[in-house]
Backbone as numpy.savetxt, mean C-alpha at the origin, in Angstrom:
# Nx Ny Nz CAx CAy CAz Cx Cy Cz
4.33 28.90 -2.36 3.77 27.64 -1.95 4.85 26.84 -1.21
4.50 26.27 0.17 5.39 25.06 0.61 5.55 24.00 0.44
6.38 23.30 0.13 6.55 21.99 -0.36 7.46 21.20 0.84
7.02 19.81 0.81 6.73 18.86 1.76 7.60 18.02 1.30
8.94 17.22 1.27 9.58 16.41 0.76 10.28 15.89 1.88
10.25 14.25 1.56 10.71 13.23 2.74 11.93 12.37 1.80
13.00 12.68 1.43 13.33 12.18 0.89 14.75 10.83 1.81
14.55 11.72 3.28 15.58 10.17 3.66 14.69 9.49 4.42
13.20 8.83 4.12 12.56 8.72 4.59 12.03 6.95 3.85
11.33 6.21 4.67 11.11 4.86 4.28 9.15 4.76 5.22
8.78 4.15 4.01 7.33 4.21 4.80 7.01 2.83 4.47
6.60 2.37 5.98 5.71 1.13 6.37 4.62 1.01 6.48
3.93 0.21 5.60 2.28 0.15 5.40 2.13 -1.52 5.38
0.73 -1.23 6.15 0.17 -2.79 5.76 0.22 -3.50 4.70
-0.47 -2.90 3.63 -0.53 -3.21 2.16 -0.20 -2.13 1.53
0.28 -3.20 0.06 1.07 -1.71 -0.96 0.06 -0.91 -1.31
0.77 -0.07 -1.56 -0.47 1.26 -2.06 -1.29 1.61 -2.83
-2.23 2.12 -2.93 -2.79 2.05 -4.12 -2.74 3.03 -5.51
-2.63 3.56 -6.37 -2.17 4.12 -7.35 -1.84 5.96 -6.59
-3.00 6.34 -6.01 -3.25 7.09 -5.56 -1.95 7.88 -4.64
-2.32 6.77 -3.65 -1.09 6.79 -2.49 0.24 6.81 -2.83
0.50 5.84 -3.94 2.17 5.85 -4.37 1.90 7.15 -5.33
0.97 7.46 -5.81 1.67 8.95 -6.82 1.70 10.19 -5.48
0.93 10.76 -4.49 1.38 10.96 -3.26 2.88 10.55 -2.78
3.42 9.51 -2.55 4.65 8.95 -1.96 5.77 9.22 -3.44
5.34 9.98 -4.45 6.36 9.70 -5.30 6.32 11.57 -5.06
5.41 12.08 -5.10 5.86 13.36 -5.14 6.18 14.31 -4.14
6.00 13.53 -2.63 6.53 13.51 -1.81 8.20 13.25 -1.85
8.72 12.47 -2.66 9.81 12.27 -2.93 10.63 10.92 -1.88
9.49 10.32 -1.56 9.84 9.28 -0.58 10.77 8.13 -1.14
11.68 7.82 -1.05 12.22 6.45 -1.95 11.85 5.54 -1.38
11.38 5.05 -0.45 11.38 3.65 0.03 10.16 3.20 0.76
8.66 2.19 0.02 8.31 2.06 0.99 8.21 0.05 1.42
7.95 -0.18 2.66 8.11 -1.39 2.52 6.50 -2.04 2.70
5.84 -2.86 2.41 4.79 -3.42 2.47 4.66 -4.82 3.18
3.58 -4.91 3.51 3.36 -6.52 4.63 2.52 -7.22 3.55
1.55 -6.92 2.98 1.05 -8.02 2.16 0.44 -7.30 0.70
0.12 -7.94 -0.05 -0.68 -7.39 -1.56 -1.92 -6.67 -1.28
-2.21 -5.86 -2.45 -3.13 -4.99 -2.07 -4.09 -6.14 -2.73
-5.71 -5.93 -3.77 -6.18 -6.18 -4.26 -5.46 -6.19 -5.66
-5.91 -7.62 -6.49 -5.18 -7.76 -7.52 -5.80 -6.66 -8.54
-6.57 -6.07 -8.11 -7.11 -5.23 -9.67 -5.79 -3.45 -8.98
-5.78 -3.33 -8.18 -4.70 -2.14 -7.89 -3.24 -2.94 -8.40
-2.56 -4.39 -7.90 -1.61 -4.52 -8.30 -1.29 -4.41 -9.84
-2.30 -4.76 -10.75 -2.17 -4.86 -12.45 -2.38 -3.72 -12.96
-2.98 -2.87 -12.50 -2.96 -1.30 -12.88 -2.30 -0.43 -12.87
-1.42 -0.59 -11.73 -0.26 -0.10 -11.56 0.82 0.17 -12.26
1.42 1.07 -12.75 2.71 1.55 -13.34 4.00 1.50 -12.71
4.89 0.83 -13.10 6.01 0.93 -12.63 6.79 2.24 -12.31
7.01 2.44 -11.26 8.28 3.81 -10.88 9.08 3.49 -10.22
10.41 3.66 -11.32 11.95 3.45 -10.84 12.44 4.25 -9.53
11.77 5.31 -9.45 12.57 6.49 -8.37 11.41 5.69 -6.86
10.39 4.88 -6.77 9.96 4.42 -5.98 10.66 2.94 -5.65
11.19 2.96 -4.66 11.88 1.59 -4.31 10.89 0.96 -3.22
10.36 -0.57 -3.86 9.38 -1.38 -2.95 9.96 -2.59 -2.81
9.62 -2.81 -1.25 9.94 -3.90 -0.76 8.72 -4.72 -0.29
9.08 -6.12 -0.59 7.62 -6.31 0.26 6.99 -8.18 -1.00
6.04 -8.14 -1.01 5.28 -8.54 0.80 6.12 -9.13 2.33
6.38 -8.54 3.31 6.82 -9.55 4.42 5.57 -9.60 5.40
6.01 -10.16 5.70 4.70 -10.59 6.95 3.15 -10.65 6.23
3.28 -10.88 4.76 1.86 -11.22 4.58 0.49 -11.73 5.00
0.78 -12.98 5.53 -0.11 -13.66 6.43 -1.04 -12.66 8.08
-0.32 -12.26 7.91 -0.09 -11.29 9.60 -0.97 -9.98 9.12
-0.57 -9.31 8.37 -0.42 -7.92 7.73 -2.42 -8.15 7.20
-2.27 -9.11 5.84 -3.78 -9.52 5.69 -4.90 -9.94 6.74
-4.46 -10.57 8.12 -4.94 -10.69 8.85 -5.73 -9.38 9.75
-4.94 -8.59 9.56 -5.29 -7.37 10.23 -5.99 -6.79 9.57
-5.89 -6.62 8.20 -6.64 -6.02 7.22 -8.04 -6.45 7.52
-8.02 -7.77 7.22 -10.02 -8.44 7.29 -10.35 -8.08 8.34
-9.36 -8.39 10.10 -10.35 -7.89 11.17 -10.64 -6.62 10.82
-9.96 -5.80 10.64 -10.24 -4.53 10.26 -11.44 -3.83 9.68
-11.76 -4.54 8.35 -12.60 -4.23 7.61 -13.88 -5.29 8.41
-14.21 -6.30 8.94 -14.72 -7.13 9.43 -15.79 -5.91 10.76
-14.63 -5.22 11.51 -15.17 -4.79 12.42 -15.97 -3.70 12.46
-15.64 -2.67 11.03 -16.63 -1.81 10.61 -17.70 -2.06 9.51
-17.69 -3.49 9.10 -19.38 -3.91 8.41 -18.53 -3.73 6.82
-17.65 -3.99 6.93 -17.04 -3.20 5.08 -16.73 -4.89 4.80
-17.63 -5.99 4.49 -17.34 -6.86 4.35 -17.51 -7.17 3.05
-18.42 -6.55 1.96 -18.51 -6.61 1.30 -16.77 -5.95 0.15
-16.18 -5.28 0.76 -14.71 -5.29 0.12 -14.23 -6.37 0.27
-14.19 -7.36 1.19 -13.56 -8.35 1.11 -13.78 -9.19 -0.33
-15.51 -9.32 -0.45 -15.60 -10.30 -1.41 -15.20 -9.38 -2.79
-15.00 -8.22 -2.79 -14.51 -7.81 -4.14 -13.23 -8.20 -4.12
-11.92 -8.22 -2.92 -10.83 -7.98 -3.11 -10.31 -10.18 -2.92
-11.85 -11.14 -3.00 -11.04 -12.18 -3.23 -10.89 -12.82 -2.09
-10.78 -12.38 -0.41 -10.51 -12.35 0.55 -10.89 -13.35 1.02
């Protein structure tokens, strides 16, 4: 089997990840990713802490969320918004 590891590697995402994605980015072996704004508060409280994952972030929140709603806005997924608070 081949294995896929990014380990001098730093990943930039809109929003932090969701449980899913960071266990992906952890076994990938990625150390670093940086984030622009919060995900939904029910992914941030669920979340488990991992030391070998180094996060930076929120920067550019305002900006980052902005893109998110047009985003979701422009394909009819508006109804995530009102789950995620938006």
């Amino acid at each position: 089997m081949r294995r896929h590891t990014f380990p001098d590697c730093t990943v930039y995402t809109t929003l932090w990840p969701c449980p899913m994605c960071e266990t992906a980015l952890l076994r990938a072996k990625v150390p670093r990713v940086i984030c622009g704004a919060r995900s939904s508060s029910t992914f941030t409280r669920s979340r488990s802490i991992h030391r070998s994952l180094q996060k930076t972030g929120p920067i550019l929140e305002d900006e980052c969320r902005s893109l998110y709603v047009q985003w979701l806005k422009r394909r009819g997924l508006d109804m995530i918004l009102e789950y995620e608070g938006l």
